[in-house]
Coordinates of C-alpha atoms in Angstrom, one line a residue:
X247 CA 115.4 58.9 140.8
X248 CA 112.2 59.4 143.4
X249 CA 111.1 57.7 144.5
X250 CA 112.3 57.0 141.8
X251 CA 110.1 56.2 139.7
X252 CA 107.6 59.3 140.6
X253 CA 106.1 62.0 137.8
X254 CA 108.4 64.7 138.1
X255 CA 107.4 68.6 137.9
X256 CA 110.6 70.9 137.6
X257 CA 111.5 74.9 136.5
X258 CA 114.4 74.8 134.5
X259 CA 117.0 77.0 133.5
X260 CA 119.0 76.7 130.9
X261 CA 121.6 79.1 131.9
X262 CA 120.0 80.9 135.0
X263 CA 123.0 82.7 137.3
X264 CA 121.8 83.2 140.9
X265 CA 124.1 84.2 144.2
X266 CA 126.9 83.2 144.3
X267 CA 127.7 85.3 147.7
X268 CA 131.5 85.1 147.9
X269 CA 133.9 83.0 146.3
X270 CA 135.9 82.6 149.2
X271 CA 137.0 78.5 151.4
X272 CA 137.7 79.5 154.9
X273 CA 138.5 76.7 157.2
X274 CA 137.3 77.2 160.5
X275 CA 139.6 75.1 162.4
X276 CA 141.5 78.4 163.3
X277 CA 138.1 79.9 164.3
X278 CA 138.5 81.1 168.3
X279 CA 135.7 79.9 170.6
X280 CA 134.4 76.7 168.5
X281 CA 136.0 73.3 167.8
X282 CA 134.1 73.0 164.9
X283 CA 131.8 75.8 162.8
X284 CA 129.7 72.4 162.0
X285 CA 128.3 72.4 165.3
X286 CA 126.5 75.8 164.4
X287 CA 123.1 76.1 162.9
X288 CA 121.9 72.5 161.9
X289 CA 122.6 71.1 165.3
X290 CA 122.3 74.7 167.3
X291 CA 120.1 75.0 165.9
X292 CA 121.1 75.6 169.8
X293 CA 124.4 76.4 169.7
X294 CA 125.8 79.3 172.3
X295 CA 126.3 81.7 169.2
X296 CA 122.5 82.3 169.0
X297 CA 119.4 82.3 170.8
X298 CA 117.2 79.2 169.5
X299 CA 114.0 81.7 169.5
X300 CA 116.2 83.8 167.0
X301 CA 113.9 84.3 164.0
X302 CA 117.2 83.8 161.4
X303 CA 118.0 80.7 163.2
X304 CA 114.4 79.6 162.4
X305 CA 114.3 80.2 159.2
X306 CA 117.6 78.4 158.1
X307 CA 116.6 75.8 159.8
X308 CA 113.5 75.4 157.9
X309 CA 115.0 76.5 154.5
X310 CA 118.1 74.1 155.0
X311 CA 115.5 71.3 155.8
X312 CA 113.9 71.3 153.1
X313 CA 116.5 71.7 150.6
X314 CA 118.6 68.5 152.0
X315 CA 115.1 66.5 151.8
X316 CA 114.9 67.0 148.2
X317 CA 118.6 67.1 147.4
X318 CA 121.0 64.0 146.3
X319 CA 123.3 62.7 148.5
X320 CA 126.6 63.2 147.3
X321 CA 129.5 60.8 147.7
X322 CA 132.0 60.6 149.4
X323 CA 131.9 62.6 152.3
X324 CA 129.0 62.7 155.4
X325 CA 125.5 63.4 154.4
X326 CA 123.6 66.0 155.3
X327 CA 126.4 68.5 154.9
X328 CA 126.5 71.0 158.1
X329 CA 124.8 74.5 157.8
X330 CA 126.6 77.3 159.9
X331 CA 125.6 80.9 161.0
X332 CA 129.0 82.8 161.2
X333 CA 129.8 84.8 164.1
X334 CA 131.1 88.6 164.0
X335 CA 134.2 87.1 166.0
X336 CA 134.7 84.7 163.0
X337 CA 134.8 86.8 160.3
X338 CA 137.1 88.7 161.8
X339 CA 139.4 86.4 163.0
X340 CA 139.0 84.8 158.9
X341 CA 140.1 88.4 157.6
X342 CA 136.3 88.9 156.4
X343 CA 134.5 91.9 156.8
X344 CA 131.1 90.8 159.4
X345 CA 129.2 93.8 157.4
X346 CA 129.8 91.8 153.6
X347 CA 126.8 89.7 152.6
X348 CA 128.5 86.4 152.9
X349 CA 128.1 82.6 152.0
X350 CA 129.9 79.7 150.9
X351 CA 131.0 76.0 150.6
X352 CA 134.1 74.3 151.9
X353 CA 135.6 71.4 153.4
X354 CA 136.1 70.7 157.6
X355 CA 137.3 68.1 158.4
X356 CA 136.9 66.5 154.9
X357 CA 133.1 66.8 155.6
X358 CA 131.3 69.7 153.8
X359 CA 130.4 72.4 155.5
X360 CA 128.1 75.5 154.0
X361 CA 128.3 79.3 156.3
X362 CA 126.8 81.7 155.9
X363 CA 126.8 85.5 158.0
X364 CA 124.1 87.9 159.4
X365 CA 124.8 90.5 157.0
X366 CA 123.6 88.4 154.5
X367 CA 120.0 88.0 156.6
X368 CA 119.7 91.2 157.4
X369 CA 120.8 93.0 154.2
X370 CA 120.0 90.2 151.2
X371 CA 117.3 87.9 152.4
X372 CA 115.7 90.3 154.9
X373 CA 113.2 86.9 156.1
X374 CA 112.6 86.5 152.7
X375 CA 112.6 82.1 152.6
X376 CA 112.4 82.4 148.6
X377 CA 115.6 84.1 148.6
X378 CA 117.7 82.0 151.5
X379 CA 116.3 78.9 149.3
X380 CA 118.4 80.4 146.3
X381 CA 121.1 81.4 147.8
X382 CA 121.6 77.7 150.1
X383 CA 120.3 76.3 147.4
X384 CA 123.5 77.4 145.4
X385 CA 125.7 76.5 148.2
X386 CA 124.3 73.3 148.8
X387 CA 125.0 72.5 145.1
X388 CA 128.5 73.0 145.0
X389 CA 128.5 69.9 147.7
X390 CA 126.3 67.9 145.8
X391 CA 128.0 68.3 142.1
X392 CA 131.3 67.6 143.6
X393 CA 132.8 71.2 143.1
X394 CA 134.7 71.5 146.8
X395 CA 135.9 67.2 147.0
X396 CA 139.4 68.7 146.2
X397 CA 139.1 72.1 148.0
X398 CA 141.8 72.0 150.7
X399 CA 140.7 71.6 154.6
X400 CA 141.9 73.0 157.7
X401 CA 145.9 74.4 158.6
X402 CA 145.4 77.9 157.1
X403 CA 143.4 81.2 158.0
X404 CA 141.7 81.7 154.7
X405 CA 142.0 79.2 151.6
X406 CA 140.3 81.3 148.5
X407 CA 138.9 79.0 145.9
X408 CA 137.6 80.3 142.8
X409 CA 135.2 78.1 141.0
X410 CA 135.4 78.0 137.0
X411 CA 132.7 80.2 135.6
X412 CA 131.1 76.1 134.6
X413 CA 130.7 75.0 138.0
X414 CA 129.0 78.0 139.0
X415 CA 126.5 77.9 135.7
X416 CA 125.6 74.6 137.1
X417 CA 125.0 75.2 141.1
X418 CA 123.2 78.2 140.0
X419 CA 121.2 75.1 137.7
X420 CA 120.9 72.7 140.4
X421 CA 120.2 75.5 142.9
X422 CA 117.0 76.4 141.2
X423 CA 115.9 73.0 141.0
X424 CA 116.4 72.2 144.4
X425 CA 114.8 75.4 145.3
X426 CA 111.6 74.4 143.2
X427 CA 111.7 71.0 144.4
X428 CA 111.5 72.8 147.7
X429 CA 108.4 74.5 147.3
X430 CA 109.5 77.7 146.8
X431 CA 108.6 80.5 144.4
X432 CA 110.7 81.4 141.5
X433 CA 109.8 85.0 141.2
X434 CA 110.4 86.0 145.0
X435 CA 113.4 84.3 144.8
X436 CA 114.6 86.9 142.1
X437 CA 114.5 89.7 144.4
X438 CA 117.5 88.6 145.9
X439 CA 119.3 89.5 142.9
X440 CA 117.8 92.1 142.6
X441 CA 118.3 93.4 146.4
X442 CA 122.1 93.0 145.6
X443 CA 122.0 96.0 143.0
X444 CA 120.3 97.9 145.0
X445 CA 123.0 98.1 147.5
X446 CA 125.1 98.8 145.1
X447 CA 126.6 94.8 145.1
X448 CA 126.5 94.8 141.5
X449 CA 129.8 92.9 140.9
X450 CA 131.5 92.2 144.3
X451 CA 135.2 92.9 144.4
X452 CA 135.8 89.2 144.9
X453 CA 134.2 88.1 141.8
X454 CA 136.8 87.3 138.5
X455 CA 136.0 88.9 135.6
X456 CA 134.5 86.3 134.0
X457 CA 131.7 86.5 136.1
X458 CA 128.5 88.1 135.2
X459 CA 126.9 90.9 137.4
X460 CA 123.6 90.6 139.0
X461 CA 122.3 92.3 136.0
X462 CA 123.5 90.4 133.5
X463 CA 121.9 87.6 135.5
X464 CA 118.5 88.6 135.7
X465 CA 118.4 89.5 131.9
X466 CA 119.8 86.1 131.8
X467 CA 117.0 84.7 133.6
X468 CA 114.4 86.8 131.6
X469 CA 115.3 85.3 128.4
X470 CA 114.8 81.9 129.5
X471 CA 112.1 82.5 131.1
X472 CA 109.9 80.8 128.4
X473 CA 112.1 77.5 127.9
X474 CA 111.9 77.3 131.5
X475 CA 108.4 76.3 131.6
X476 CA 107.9 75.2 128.8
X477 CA 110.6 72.2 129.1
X478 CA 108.2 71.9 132.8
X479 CA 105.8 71.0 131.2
X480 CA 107.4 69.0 128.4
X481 CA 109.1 66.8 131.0
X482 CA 106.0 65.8 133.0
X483 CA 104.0 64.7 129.6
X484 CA 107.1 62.7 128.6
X485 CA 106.7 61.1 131.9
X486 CA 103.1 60.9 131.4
X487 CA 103.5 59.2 128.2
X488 CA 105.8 56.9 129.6
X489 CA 103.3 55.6 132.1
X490 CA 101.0 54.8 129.7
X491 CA 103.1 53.4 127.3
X492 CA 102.5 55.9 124.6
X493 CA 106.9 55.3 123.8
X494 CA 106.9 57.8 120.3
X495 CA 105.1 60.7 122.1
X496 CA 107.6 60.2 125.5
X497 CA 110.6 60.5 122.8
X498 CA 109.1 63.6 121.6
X499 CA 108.6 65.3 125.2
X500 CA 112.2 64.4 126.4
X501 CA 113.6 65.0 123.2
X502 CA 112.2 69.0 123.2
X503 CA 114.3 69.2 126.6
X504 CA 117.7 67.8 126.1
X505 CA 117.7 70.4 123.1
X506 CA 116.3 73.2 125.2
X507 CA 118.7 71.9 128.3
X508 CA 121.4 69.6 127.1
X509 CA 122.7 69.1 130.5
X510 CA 119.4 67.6 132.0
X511 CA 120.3 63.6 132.5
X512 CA 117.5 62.3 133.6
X513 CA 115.6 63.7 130.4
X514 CA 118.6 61.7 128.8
X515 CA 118.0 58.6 130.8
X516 CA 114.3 58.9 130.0
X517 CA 114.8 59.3 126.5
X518 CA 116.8 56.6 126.1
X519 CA 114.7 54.3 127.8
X520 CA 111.6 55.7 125.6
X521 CA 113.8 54.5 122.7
X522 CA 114.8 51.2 124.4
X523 CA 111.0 50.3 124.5
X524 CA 110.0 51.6 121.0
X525 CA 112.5 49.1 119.9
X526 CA 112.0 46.1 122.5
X527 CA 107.8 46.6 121.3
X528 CA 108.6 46.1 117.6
X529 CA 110.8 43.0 118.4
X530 CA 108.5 39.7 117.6
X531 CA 108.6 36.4 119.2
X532 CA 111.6 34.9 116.6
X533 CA 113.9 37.9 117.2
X534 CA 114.1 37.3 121.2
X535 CA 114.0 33.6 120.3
X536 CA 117.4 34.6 118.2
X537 CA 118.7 36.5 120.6
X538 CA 118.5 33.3 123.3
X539 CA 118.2 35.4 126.5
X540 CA 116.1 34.8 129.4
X541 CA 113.3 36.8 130.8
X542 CA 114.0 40.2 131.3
X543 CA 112.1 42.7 133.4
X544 CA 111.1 45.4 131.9
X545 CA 108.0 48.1 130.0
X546 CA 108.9 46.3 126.6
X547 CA 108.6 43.1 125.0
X548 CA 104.9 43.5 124.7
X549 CA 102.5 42.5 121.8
X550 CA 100.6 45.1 120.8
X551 CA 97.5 45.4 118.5
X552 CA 98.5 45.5 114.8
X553 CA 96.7 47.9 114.2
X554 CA 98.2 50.3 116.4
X555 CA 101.8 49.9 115.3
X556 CA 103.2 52.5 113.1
X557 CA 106.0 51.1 112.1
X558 CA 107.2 47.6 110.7
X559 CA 108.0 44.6 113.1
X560 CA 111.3 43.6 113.8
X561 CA 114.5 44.8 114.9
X562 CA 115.8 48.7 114.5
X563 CA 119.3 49.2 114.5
X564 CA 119.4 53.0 114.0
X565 CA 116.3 53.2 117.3
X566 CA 118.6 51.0 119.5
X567 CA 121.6 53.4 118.7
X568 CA 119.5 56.4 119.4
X569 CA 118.1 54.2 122.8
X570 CA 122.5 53.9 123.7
X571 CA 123.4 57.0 122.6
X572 CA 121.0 59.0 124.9
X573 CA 121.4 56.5 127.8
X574 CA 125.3 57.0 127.8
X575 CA 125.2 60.8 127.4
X576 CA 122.6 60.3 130.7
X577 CA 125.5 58.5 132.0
X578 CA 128.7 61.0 131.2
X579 CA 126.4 63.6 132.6
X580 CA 126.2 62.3 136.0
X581 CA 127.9 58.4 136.2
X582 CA 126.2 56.9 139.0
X583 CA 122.6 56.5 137.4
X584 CA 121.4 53.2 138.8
X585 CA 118.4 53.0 136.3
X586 CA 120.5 54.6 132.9
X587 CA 123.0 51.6 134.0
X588 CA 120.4 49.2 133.9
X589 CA 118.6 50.1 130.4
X590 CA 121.6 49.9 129.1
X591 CA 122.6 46.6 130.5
X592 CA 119.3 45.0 128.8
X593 CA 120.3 46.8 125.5
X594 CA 123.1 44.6 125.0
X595 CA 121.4 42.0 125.3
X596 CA 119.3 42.9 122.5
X597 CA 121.3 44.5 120.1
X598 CA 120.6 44.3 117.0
X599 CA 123.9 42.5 115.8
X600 CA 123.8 39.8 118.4
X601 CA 123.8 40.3 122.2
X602 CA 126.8 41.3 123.7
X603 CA 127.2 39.8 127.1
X604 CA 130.2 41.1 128.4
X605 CA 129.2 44.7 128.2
X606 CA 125.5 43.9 129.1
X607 CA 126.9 42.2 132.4
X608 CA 129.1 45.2 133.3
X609 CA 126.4 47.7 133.1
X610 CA 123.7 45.3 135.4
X611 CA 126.8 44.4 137.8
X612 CA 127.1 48.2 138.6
X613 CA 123.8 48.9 138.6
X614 CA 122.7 45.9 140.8
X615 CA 125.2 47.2 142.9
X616 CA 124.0 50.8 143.2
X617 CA 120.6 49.8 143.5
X618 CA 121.1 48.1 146.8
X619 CA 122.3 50.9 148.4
X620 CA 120.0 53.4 146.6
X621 CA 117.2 54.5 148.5
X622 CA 114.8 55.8 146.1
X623 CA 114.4 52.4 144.7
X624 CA 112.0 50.3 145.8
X625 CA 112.0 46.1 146.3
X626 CA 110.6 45.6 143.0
X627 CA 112.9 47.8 141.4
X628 CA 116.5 46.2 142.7
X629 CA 114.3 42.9 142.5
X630 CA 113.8 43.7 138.8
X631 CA 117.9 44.8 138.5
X632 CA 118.9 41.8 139.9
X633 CA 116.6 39.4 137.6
X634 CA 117.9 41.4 134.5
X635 CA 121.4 40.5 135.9
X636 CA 121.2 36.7 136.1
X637 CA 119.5 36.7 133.0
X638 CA 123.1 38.3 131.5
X639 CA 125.2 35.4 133.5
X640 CA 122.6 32.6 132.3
X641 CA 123.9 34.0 128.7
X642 CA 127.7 34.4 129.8
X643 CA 127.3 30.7 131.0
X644 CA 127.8 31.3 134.9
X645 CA 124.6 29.4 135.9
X646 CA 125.5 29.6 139.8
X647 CA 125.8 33.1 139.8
X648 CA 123.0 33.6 137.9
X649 CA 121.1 31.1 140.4
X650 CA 121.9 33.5 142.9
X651 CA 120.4 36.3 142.2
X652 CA 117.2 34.9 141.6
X653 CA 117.4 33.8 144.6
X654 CA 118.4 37.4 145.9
X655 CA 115.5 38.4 144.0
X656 CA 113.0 35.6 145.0
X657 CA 113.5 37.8 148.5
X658 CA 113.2 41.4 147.7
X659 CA 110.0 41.0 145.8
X660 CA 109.2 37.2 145.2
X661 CA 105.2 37.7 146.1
X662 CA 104.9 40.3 143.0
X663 CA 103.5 38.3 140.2
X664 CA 105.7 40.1 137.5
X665 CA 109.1 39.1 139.4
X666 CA 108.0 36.1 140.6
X667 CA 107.3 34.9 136.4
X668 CA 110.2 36.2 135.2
X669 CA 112.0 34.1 138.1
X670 CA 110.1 30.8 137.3
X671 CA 110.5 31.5 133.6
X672 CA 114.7 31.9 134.0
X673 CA 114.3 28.9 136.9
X674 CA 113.3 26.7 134.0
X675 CA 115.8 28.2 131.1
X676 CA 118.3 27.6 133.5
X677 CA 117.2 23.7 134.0
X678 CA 117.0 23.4 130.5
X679 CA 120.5 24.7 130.2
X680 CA 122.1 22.3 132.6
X681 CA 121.0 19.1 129.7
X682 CA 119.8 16.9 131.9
X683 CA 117.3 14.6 131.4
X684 CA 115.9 14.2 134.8
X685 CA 115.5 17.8 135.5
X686 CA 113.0 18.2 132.4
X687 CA 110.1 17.9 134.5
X688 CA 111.3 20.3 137.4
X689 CA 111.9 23.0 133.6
X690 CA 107.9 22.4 132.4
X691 CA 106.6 22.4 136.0
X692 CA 108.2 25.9 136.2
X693 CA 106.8 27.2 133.0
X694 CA 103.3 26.1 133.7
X695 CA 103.4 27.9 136.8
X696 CA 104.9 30.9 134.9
X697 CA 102.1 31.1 132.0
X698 CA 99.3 31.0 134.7
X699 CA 100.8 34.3 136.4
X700 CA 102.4 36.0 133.2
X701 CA 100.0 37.5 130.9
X702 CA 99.7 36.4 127.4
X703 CA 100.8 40.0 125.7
X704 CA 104.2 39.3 126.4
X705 CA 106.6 37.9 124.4
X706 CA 108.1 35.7 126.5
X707 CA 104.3 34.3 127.4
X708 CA 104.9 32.8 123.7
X709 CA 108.7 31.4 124.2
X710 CA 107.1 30.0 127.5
X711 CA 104.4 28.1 125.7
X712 CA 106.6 26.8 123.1
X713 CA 109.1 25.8 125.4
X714 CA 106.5 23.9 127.6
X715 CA 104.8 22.6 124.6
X716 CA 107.9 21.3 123.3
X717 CA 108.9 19.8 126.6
X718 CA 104.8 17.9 127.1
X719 CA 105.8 16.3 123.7
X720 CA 108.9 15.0 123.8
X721 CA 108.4 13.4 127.5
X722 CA 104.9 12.4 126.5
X723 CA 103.3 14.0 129.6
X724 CA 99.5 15.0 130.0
X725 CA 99.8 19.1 129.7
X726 CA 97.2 21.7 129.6
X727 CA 96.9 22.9 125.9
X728 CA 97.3 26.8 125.0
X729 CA 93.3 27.2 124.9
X730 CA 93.6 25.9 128.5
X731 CA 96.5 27.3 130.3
X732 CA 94.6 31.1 128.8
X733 CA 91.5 30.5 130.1
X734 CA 93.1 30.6 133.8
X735 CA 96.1 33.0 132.5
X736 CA 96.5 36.8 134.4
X737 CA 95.7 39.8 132.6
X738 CA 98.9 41.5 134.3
X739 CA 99.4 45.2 133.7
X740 CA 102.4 45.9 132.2
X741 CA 105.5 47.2 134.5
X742 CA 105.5 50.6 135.4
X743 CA 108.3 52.3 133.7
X744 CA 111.7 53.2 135.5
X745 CA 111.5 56.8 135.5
X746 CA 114.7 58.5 136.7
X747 CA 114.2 61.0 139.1
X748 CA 116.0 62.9 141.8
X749 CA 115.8 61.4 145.1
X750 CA 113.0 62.8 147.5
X751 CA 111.4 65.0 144.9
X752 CA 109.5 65.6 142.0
X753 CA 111.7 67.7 140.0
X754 CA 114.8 66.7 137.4
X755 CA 118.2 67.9 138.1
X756 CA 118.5 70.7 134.8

C-alpha cells in the first residue's frame, strides 16, 4: 500500500510473458572460490569477481536498486534478496554453459538469491537498463510471489525447478509492474524479447512445452497493448475519485479493471472499499444508532446534501455484499492486505442483518497486527486500525482491551483531531457502558470535548449530541445547547481514504 495511501500510476498486463532466462535452481554452495554467490554483486558490488569500475556491475547495481525500492517485501526469508553476477568458473562447475544467456531465482541458505551471467549482458541487454529491468524484474518476482519458498537449498550441483506455466504468467505480471514502478520504459524493454529471436533463442531447449516462445510473447503483448493503458488510466481516476469522495464513479474506475485484469488486488481492495463507503454514506443516524457500535474511523458515515444523493437512505444489503465480496477476493489474491483486512473488519460491524462481532474482531485483530509492522502505513493509519479495533471489543463486551488500544492509539496519533474524537467519543461510550452513576459526568465531559473537534457532517456528531443531551438532562447539569456547541464546532475535512498500494511506489501489483 504506499505509502500507502498514495495515487497510484501503473502499465498493466493482462497476460504479458517477458524473460524468463532459464528455468534452472542452482545452489551455489558447491561453487569453488566463494562461500556464498550472495556476496557477489549487491555487496561487490566489490567483490574479487569484478572490477567495481566494471560498467555491467554499475548498471545492476543501479537496476537492482531500484527495483527492490519499489518492490514488496516478501515473507519469510531476508529482505532485500542478494543479486549475483555468475562467474565463467561457476557455470562451469554448475554444468551450465558460460556462453547461454542466463538468470534465475533460488534459495541459499534459505535466503533468496537471484544470478545472473555475462552472456546475458553482453548478448541480451547489451547496457540496455529497460531490458535488465525486465528481465530482474521477473526474477525478483518469483521471490516476492512466493514461487521459490519450497525450492530446495544447498547439498547438490544443480537442483532444476520448473515453474507452472501460472507462476511464470504472474512474475512476468509483477515484473512489468515493478519495472514501471521503476521508471523504466515499456517499449525499450521489449527489445529484449525481441533480441532473443534474433539470436536464434526463440524457444530455449530448457523451456517445457508449455511455454510460449518469444514470439508468441510479443504478439501477446501487442494485443494487450490497449487494456494496458487504458486500465492506467482507469486505476488512477478511481483513486482520484476516491479522494474526493466521488464513491459511484471510484466503483466504476476499479470495476473496468478487475474485469480487464482479474488478478489485480488492490483494484479489489479499492473497490470494495468504494462500495463500503457508498453504503456507510446512505446509512442515517437511526441505523448506526441500531447497530450500537462506537465511533469508527473511516471515509464514510457522512451526511451528505440531499440533494446530491442518488439513491434512497438507509441500509443496502446487495452494496454491502458487493463491498465483501470484492474485499475478500482482494484478500484470496494476496492474504496479507493490512487495509482489505480492516474494511472488512468495519463491514461487520455494519452489516445489514446485525453486526457480527466475532468475525469483525478477527479481521481488525490481524490487521492491527499487520499494520504495526507495515511500513507503508503511517501513525494515523495504525492509529485509525487500532481505534476501529476497540470499537469491535467495546461491542464483544471486553472493555479493558478495548481501553487499551485507545490508549495505544491516543499515542500513535492522539494530536490529530479526527483520532483524537473518535477516542473521546469511544472514551465516553465506554463510561456509559460500565453503568455507573458517578462516572456520568467523566461520559458528557468527553462528548463535549468530542463535538467541539468533530465536525457536524458526521453521523456520529448526531449520536454524540444526543447522547450528551440526554446525559445534561437527566443529571440536570448546565450544558451548551446544539446552537452553541456549532457555533465553536470544526469544519474537519473528511479522512482521506485508505488506498491500497504497493509499498514504495505508485503503481498496483496487476
Amino acid at each position: 500500500m504506499s505509502t500507502a495511501l498514495g495515487v497510484e500510476t501503473v502499465a498493466v498486463v493482462k497476460r504479458l510473458l517477458l524473460p524468463l532466462i532459464i528455468l534452472g535452481l542452482v545452489t551455489p554452495a558447491v561453487f569453488p572460490g566463494s562461500h556464498a554467490l550472495a556476496e557477489a554483486v549487491t555487496e561487490p558490488r566489490g567483490a574479487s569477481q569484478a572490477d567495481e569500475n566494471d560498467p555491467n556491475i554499475a548498471l545492476l547495481n543501479a537496476v537492482w536498486d531500484r527495483l527492490v525500492a519499489v518492490a514488496a517485501p516478501s515473507a519469510p526469508g531476508a529482505w532485500p534478496p542478494e543479486l549475483h553476477l555468475l562467474t565463467d568458473a561457476e557455470m562451469t562447475m554448475a554444468k551450465m554453459v558460460p556462453k547461454d544467456p542466463n538468470a534465475f531465482a533460488t534459495l541459499y541458505k534459505g535466503s533468496p538469491l537471484v544470478c545472473v551471467n555475462r552472456a546475458l549482458l553482453n548478448s541480451i541487454v547489451e547496457g540496455n537498463a529497460n531490458r535488465l529491468a525486465f528481465i530482474l524484474g521477473h526474477e525478483l518476482s518469483h521471490v516476492t510471489l512466493g514461487h521459490i519458498q519450497h525450492a530446495p537449498s544447498g547439498g547438490t550441483l544443480l537442483l532444476m525447478t520448473i515453474f507452472t506455466r501460472e507462476k511464470e504468467i504472474a512474475a512476468d505480471r509483477n515484473g512489468i509492474k515493478l519495472a514501471l514502478a521503476a521508471g523504466y520504459d515499456f517499449h525499450e524493454a521489449m527489445s529484449g524479447p525481441k533480441r532473443f529471436i534474433e539470436l536464434g533463442l526463440e524457444q530455449p531447449p530448457l523451456w517445457p512445452a508449455t511455454h510460449p516462445s518469444w514470439t508468441q510473447r510479443l504478439a501477446l503483448l501487442e494485443k494487450n497493448r490497449a487494456s494496458l493503458w487504458n486500465s492506467m488510466g482507469a486505476f488512477n481516476n478511481g483513486v482520484l475519485f476516491l479522494t474526493v469522495e466521488q464513491y459511484a464513479s471510484a466503483e466504476r474506475c476499479f470495476a473496468s479493471v478487475v474485469k480487464a485484469f482479474p488478478d489485480c488486488y488492490e483494484a479489489h481492495a479499492n473497490l470494495g472499499y468504494a462500495r463500503l463507503m457508498e453504503y456507510c454514506d446512505l446509512l442515517r443516524p437511526e441505523d448506526m444508532a441500531e447497530f450500537a457500535i462506537g465511533h469508527i474511523m473511516i471515509g464514510g458515515f457522512y451526511r451528505r446534501p440531499d440533494s446530491l444523493i442518488e439513491k434512497g437512505r438507509g441500509i443496502n444489503a446487495d452494496l454491502w455484499k458487493q463491498a465483501t465480496r470484492s474485499l475478500e477476493e482482494a484478500l484470496r489474491l494476496k492474504p496479507d492486505l493490512t487495509l482489505a483486512k480492516a474494511s472488512l473488519g468495519i463491514a461487520y460491524l455494519v452489516r445489514p442483518e446485525g453486526k457480527d462481532v466475532s468475525k469483525a474482531s478477527r479481521y481488525l485483530e490481524e490487521a492491527a497486527a499487520a499494520a504495526m509492522k507495515d511500513n507503508s502505513l503511517g501513525t494515523v493509519s495504525r492509529a485509525g486500525v487500532l481505534v476501529n479495533l476497540s470499537v469491535a471489543e467495546l461491542a464483544a463486551g471486553k472493555a479493558e482491551l478495548s481501553d487499551r488500544h485507545l490508549v495505544q492509539a491516543n499515542r500513535l496519533a492522539g494530536n490529530v483531531a479526527l483520532i483524537r474524537g473518535a477516542i473521546l467519543y469511544n472514551y465516553a461510550q465506554a463510561l456509559l457502558q460500565s453503568g455507573k452513576e458517578n462516572q456520568k459526568r467523566d461520559a458528557s465531559d468527553a462528548l463535549y470535548k468530542y463535538l467541539k473537534i468533530d465536525t457536524p457532517a458526521s453521523l456520529w456528531w448526531k449520536l454524540g449530541l444526543d447522547s450528551y443531551s440526554k446525559l445534561c438532562i437527566e443529571s440536570g447539569m448546565n450544558c451548551e445547547t446544539e446552537q452553541q456547541i456549532r457555533a465553536g464546532a470544526t469544519q474537519a475535512f473528511r479522512p482521506f481514504p485508505p488506498v491500497e498500494n504497493p509499498p514504495g511506489n505508485s503503481s498496483p501489483a496487476w
